[in-house]
């Protein structure tokens, strides 16, 4: 994994582990790329999804000094949301970071 | 208290900035040009409320400096009075950019900060022209009707994070905003009100005081039209 993607991965996993502790969600303790986040089989509710987006924006701004805005017309849709899995969210974050280059 | 007031160069915004400074708040104001308001606790940003990047920068700077934002008063607005037939597309765009888009961007960015403390008070500006459906105000009143709806839904979406969102619909006040409105139109407008007089700055401050009071944590999604409509 390239450095930047690795860092994004670590940021996301860090936040998810905090969520796991707070919400007693064992599945988020050791998330994998395929772990479901949001959607029909998701482990996060819409409240947690909003908080995740806010915390990711801040952590990414601190780490890369880039202000991304996690908005997407599909964000709240159940099927094609970039928030569906850990993997899809990392891909989406990388895309947002690239757009900021 | 850390309070953001948009559109503080003149009019209601300027009054509110001075009013909350006097009450001991740290006030962050913004407008498209410099402000001559000088106070140890006042910080002015030159920003266009409809410019996403500028608003994000403002909110981030305030958060880094103070670690929180308690109140957001979305006052910035522009008026337009014209018959639909004579209204240009660019004028409509301009009114919606400032009145609606600017309010939306500020709500989105500031509520992210408020969520962290599970506390926040957001006050938006509508107008009495909305329930009156005043002719000549199609675009201005539409942009402010959109604010009423935005307020109601934002209240629902942000309620679980301890953030209240309300709106105020001021009656005509003698500011620059209405200086070009013909006297008979204003007269007609005042006649719709239960109490037929011009609004005062103090009427607005009183309503906002109620909304941003810490005890008003069960008051959300509301619009108060001044003067009785």
mmCIF file of C-alpha atoms in Angstrom, chain B residues 6-194:
data_model
loop_
_atom_site.group_PDB
_atom_site.id
_atom_site.type_symbol
_atom_site.label_atom_id
_atom_site.label_comp_id
_atom_site.label_asym_id
_atom_site.label_seq_id
_atom_site.Cartn_x
_atom_site.Cartn_y
_atom_site.Cartn_z
ATOM 1 C CA UNK B 6 -22.473 36.874 9.352
ATOM 2 C CA UNK B 7 -22.885 40.152 7.495
ATOM 3 C CA UNK B 8 -21.574 42.426 10.262
ATOM 4 C CA UNK B 9 -20.432 45.425 8.246
ATOM 5 C CA UNK B 10 -23.687 47.310 8.713
ATOM 6 C CA UNK B 11 -27.374 47.077 9.612
ATOM 7 C CA UNK B 12 -28.716 44.312 11.829
ATOM 8 C CA UNK B 13 -25.468 42.333 11.686
ATOM 9 C CA UNK B 14 -23.430 45.267 12.932
ATOM 10 C CA UNK B 15 -25.920 45.889 15.716
ATOM 11 C CA UNK B 16 -25.881 42.225 16.780
ATOM 12 C CA UNK B 17 -22.079 42.106 16.771
ATOM 13 C CA UNK B 18 -21.937 45.121 19.106
ATOM 14 C CA UNK B 19 -24.820 43.794 21.215
ATOM 15 C CA UNK B 20 -23.186 40.427 21.883
ATOM 16 C CA UNK B 21 -19.762 42.014 22.441
ATOM 17 C CA UNK B 22 -21.382 44.091 25.149
ATOM 18 C CA UNK B 23 -22.760 40.894 26.662
ATOM 19 C CA UNK B 24 -19.218 39.511 26.867
ATOM 20 C CA UNK B 25 -19.260 37.174 23.887
ATOM 21 C CA UNK B 26 -16.312 36.659 21.601
ATOM 22 C CA UNK B 27 -17.808 37.719 18.290
ATOM 23 C CA UNK B 28 -16.570 36.616 14.902
ATOM 24 C CA UNK B 29 -18.016 38.664 12.089
ATOM 25 C CA UNK B 30 -17.670 38.595 8.356
ATOM 26 C CA UNK B 31 -18.533 40.616 5.314
ATOM 27 C CA UNK B 32 -17.224 41.007 1.808
ATOM 28 C CA UNK B 33 -15.290 44.124 2.780
ATOM 29 C CA UNK B 34 -13.398 45.511 5.782
ATOM 30 C CA UNK B 35 -15.234 46.453 8.964
ATOM 31 C CA UNK B 36 -14.472 49.485 11.096
ATOM 32 C CA UNK B 37 -15.775 47.780 14.223
ATOM 33 C CA UNK B 38 -12.959 47.677 16.740
ATOM 34 C CA UNK B 39 -13.165 45.702 19.957
ATOM 35 C CA UNK B 40 -10.734 43.367 21.747
ATOM 36 C CA UNK B 41 -13.191 40.486 21.421
ATOM 37 C CA UNK B 42 -14.225 41.150 17.832
ATOM 38 C CA UNK B 43 -12.566 39.384 14.923
ATOM 39 C CA UNK B 44 -13.491 40.237 11.395
ATOM 40 C CA UNK B 45 -13.055 38.046 8.353
ATOM 41 C CA UNK B 46 -13.386 39.271 4.817
ATOM 42 C CA UNK B 47 -15.428 36.478 3.311
ATOM 43 C CA UNK B 48 -18.228 35.894 0.866
ATOM 44 C CA UNK B 49 -20.710 33.642 2.681
ATOM 45 C CA UNK B 50 -21.448 31.739 -0.523
ATOM 46 C CA UNK B 51 -17.780 30.876 -1.081
ATOM 47 C CA UNK B 52 -17.301 27.392 0.343
ATOM 48 C CA UNK B 53 -13.523 27.672 0.682
ATOM 49 C CA UNK B 54 -13.641 31.033 2.449
ATOM 50 C CA UNK B 55 -16.299 29.836 4.897
ATOM 51 C CA UNK B 56 -14.390 26.631 5.629
ATOM 52 C CA UNK B 57 -11.269 28.654 6.309
ATOM 53 C CA UNK B 58 -13.153 31.011 8.634
ATOM 54 C CA UNK B 59 -14.718 28.178 10.628
ATOM 55 C CA UNK B 60 -11.467 26.243 10.859
ATOM 56 C CA UNK B 61 -9.551 29.327 12.046
ATOM 57 C CA UNK B 62 -12.168 30.067 14.720
ATOM 58 C CA UNK B 63 -12.132 26.448 15.908
ATOM 59 C CA UNK B 64 -8.329 26.354 16.097
ATOM 60 C CA UNK B 65 -8.291 29.562 18.123
ATOM 61 C CA UNK B 66 -11.221 28.999 20.497
ATOM 62 C CA UNK B 67 -11.882 25.259 20.390
ATOM 63 C CA UNK B 68 -15.630 25.719 20.100
ATOM 64 C CA UNK B 69 -18.462 27.688 18.500
ATOM 65 C CA UNK B 70 -21.552 28.189 20.662
ATOM 66 C CA UNK B 71 -23.767 30.342 18.458
ATOM 67 C CA UNK B 72 -24.160 30.919 14.750
ATOM 68 C CA UNK B 73 -26.306 33.832 13.602
ATOM 69 C CA UNK B 74 -26.829 33.627 9.849
ATOM 70 C CA UNK B 75 -27.699 37.258 9.273
ATOM 71 C CA UNK B 76 -25.979 38.008 5.950
ATOM 72 C CA UNK B 77 -28.519 38.703 3.261
ATOM 73 C CA UNK B 78 -29.330 40.805 0.258
ATOM 74 C CA UNK B 79 -32.699 42.162 -0.745
ATOM 75 C CA UNK B 80 -34.229 42.526 -4.151
ATOM 76 C CA UNK B 81 -37.464 44.135 -5.157
ATOM 77 C CA UNK B 82 -38.545 43.710 -8.741
ATOM 78 C CA UNK B 83 -41.315 42.374 -10.920
ATOM 79 C CA UNK B 84 -40.613 38.850 -12.192
ATOM 80 C CA UNK B 85 -40.757 40.119 -15.763
ATOM 81 C CA UNK B 86 -37.860 42.509 -15.112
ATOM 82 C CA UNK B 87 -35.759 40.125 -13.035
ATOM 83 C CA UNK B 88 -32.502 38.849 -14.492
ATOM 84 C CA UNK B 89 -31.236 35.333 -13.947
ATOM 85 C CA UNK B 90 -27.994 36.678 -12.529
ATOM 86 C CA UNK B 91 -29.919 38.683 -9.915
ATOM 87 C CA UNK B 92 -31.818 35.570 -8.835
ATOM 88 C CA UNK B 93 -28.543 33.674 -8.595
ATOM 89 C CA UNK B 94 -26.996 36.439 -6.503
ATOM 90 C CA UNK B 95 -29.896 36.550 -4.040
ATOM 91 C CA UNK B 96 -29.992 32.773 -3.602
ATOM 92 C CA UNK B 97 -26.200 32.534 -3.310
ATOM 93 C CA UNK B 98 -26.070 34.917 -0.385
ATOM 94 C CA UNK B 99 -29.384 34.280 1.333
ATOM 95 C CA UNK B 100 -29.721 30.538 0.907
ATOM 96 C CA UNK B 101 -26.404 28.975 -0.106
ATOM 97 C CA UNK B 102 -24.465 31.115 2.372
ATOM 98 C CA UNK B 103 -26.732 30.020 5.222
ATOM 99 C CA UNK B 104 -26.450 26.383 4.144
ATOM 100 C CA UNK B 105 -22.642 26.407 3.978
ATOM 101 C CA UNK B 106 -22.338 28.056 7.388
ATOM 102 C CA UNK B 107 -24.782 25.577 8.954
ATOM 103 C CA UNK B 108 -22.916 22.620 7.473
ATOM 104 C CA UNK B 109 -19.467 23.742 8.526
ATOM 105 C CA UNK B 110 -20.312 25.147 11.964
ATOM 106 C CA UNK B 111 -22.483 22.209 12.992
ATOM 107 C CA UNK B 112 -19.471 19.918 12.508
ATOM 108 C CA UNK B 113 -17.717 21.913 15.247
ATOM 109 C CA UNK B 114 -20.826 22.119 17.451
ATOM 110 C CA UNK B 115 -21.248 18.326 17.286
ATOM 111 C CA UNK B 116 -17.953 17.836 19.078
ATOM 112 C CA UNK B 117 -19.320 19.592 22.175
ATOM 113 C CA UNK B 118 -22.866 18.291 21.665
ATOM 114 C CA UNK B 119 -24.001 21.886 21.958
ATOM 115 C CA UNK B 120 -24.936 24.596 19.524
ATOM 116 C CA UNK B 121 -27.435 27.300 18.741
ATOM 117 C CA UNK B 122 -28.091 28.288 15.134
ATOM 118 C CA UNK B 123 -30.343 31.194 14.193
ATOM 119 C CA UNK B 124 -31.295 31.851 10.573
ATOM 120 C CA UNK B 125 -32.927 34.885 9.023
ATOM 121 C CA UNK B 126 -36.207 34.687 7.143
ATOM 122 C CA UNK B 127 -38.617 37.589 6.620
ATOM 123 C CA UNK B 128 -42.238 38.591 7.121
ATOM 124 C CA UNK B 129 -42.425 38.860 3.315
ATOM 125 C CA UNK B 130 -42.740 35.031 3.293
ATOM 126 C CA UNK B 131 -46.175 34.679 4.973
ATOM 127 C CA UNK B 132 -47.407 37.887 3.315
ATOM 128 C CA UNK B 133 -46.468 36.799 -0.237
ATOM 129 C CA UNK B 134 -45.730 40.377 -1.099
ATOM 130 C CA UNK B 135 -45.737 41.203 -4.809
ATOM 131 C CA UNK B 136 -42.378 42.423 -6.040
ATOM 132 C CA UNK B 137 -40.628 40.183 -3.529
ATOM 133 C CA UNK B 138 -40.891 36.882 -5.447
ATOM 134 C CA UNK B 139 -37.179 36.134 -5.477
ATOM 135 C CA UNK B 140 -36.225 37.598 -2.111
ATOM 136 C CA UNK B 141 -39.169 35.971 -0.312
ATOM 137 C CA UNK B 142 -38.566 32.631 -2.081
ATOM 138 C CA UNK B 143 -34.963 32.582 -0.911
ATOM 139 C CA UNK B 144 -36.186 33.310 2.620
ATOM 140 C CA UNK B 145 -39.003 30.720 2.417
ATOM 141 C CA UNK B 146 -36.281 28.202 1.598
ATOM 142 C CA UNK B 147 -34.602 29.263 4.841
ATOM 143 C CA UNK B 148 -37.720 28.312 6.816
ATOM 144 C CA UNK B 149 -37.669 24.806 5.325
ATOM 145 C CA UNK B 150 -33.909 24.475 5.755
ATOM 146 C CA UNK B 151 -34.343 25.486 9.396
ATOM 147 C CA UNK B 152 -37.006 22.840 10.040
ATOM 148 C CA UNK B 153 -35.069 19.976 8.481
ATOM 149 C CA UNK B 154 -31.671 21.026 9.842
ATOM 150 C CA UNK B 155 -33.342 21.074 13.283
ATOM 151 C CA UNK B 156 -34.346 17.435 12.775
ATOM 152 C CA UNK B 157 -30.989 16.303 11.430
ATOM 153 C CA UNK B 158 -28.940 18.106 14.070
ATOM 154 C CA UNK B 159 -31.260 17.693 17.054
ATOM 155 C CA UNK B 160 -29.598 14.542 18.306
ATOM 156 C CA UNK B 161 -26.266 16.349 18.479
ATOM 157 C CA UNK B 162 -27.510 18.982 20.939
ATOM 158 C CA UNK B 163 -27.830 21.623 18.244
ATOM 159 C CA UNK B 164 -30.964 23.747 17.909
ATOM 160 C CA UNK B 165 -31.841 25.533 14.663
ATOM 161 C CA UNK B 166 -34.428 28.298 14.573
ATOM 162 C CA UNK B 167 -35.317 31.254 12.395
ATOM 163 C CA UNK B 168 -36.476 34.787 12.871
ATOM 164 C CA UNK B 169 -38.614 36.700 10.390
ATOM 165 C CA UNK B 170 -38.040 40.361 11.115
ATOM 166 C CA UNK B 171 -40.621 42.992 10.291
ATOM 167 C CA UNK B 172 -39.306 45.920 8.246
ATOM 168 C CA UNK B 173 -36.569 47.785 10.066
ATOM 169 C CA UNK B 174 -35.121 51.067 8.878
ATOM 170 C CA UNK B 175 -31.857 49.763 7.393
ATOM 171 C CA UNK B 176 -30.143 49.982 4.010
ATOM 172 C CA UNK B 177 -31.865 46.762 3.000
ATOM 173 C CA UNK B 178 -35.225 48.477 2.568
ATOM 174 C CA UNK B 179 -34.115 51.982 1.639
ATOM 175 C CA UNK B 180 -35.217 51.487 -1.970
ATOM 176 C CA UNK B 181 -38.594 49.980 -1.172
ATOM 177 C CA UNK B 182 -41.378 52.492 -1.954
ATOM 178 C CA UNK B 183 -43.137 53.957 1.075
ATOM 179 C CA UNK B 184 -46.592 52.668 0.108
ATOM 180 C CA UNK B 185 -45.232 49.103 -0.103
ATOM 181 C CA UNK B 186 -43.793 49.390 3.378
ATOM 182 C CA UNK B 187 -47.066 50.854 4.598
ATOM 183 C CA UNK B 188 -48.962 47.892 3.139
ATOM 184 C CA UNK B 189 -46.496 45.496 4.714
ATOM 185 C CA UNK B 190 -46.897 47.062 8.150
ATOM 186 C CA UNK B 191 -50.660 46.799 7.782
ATOM 187 C CA UNK B 192 -50.438 43.007 7.631
ATOM 188 C CA UNK B 193 -48.858 42.933 11.085
ATOM 189 C CA UNK B 194 -50.884 42.581 14.280
#
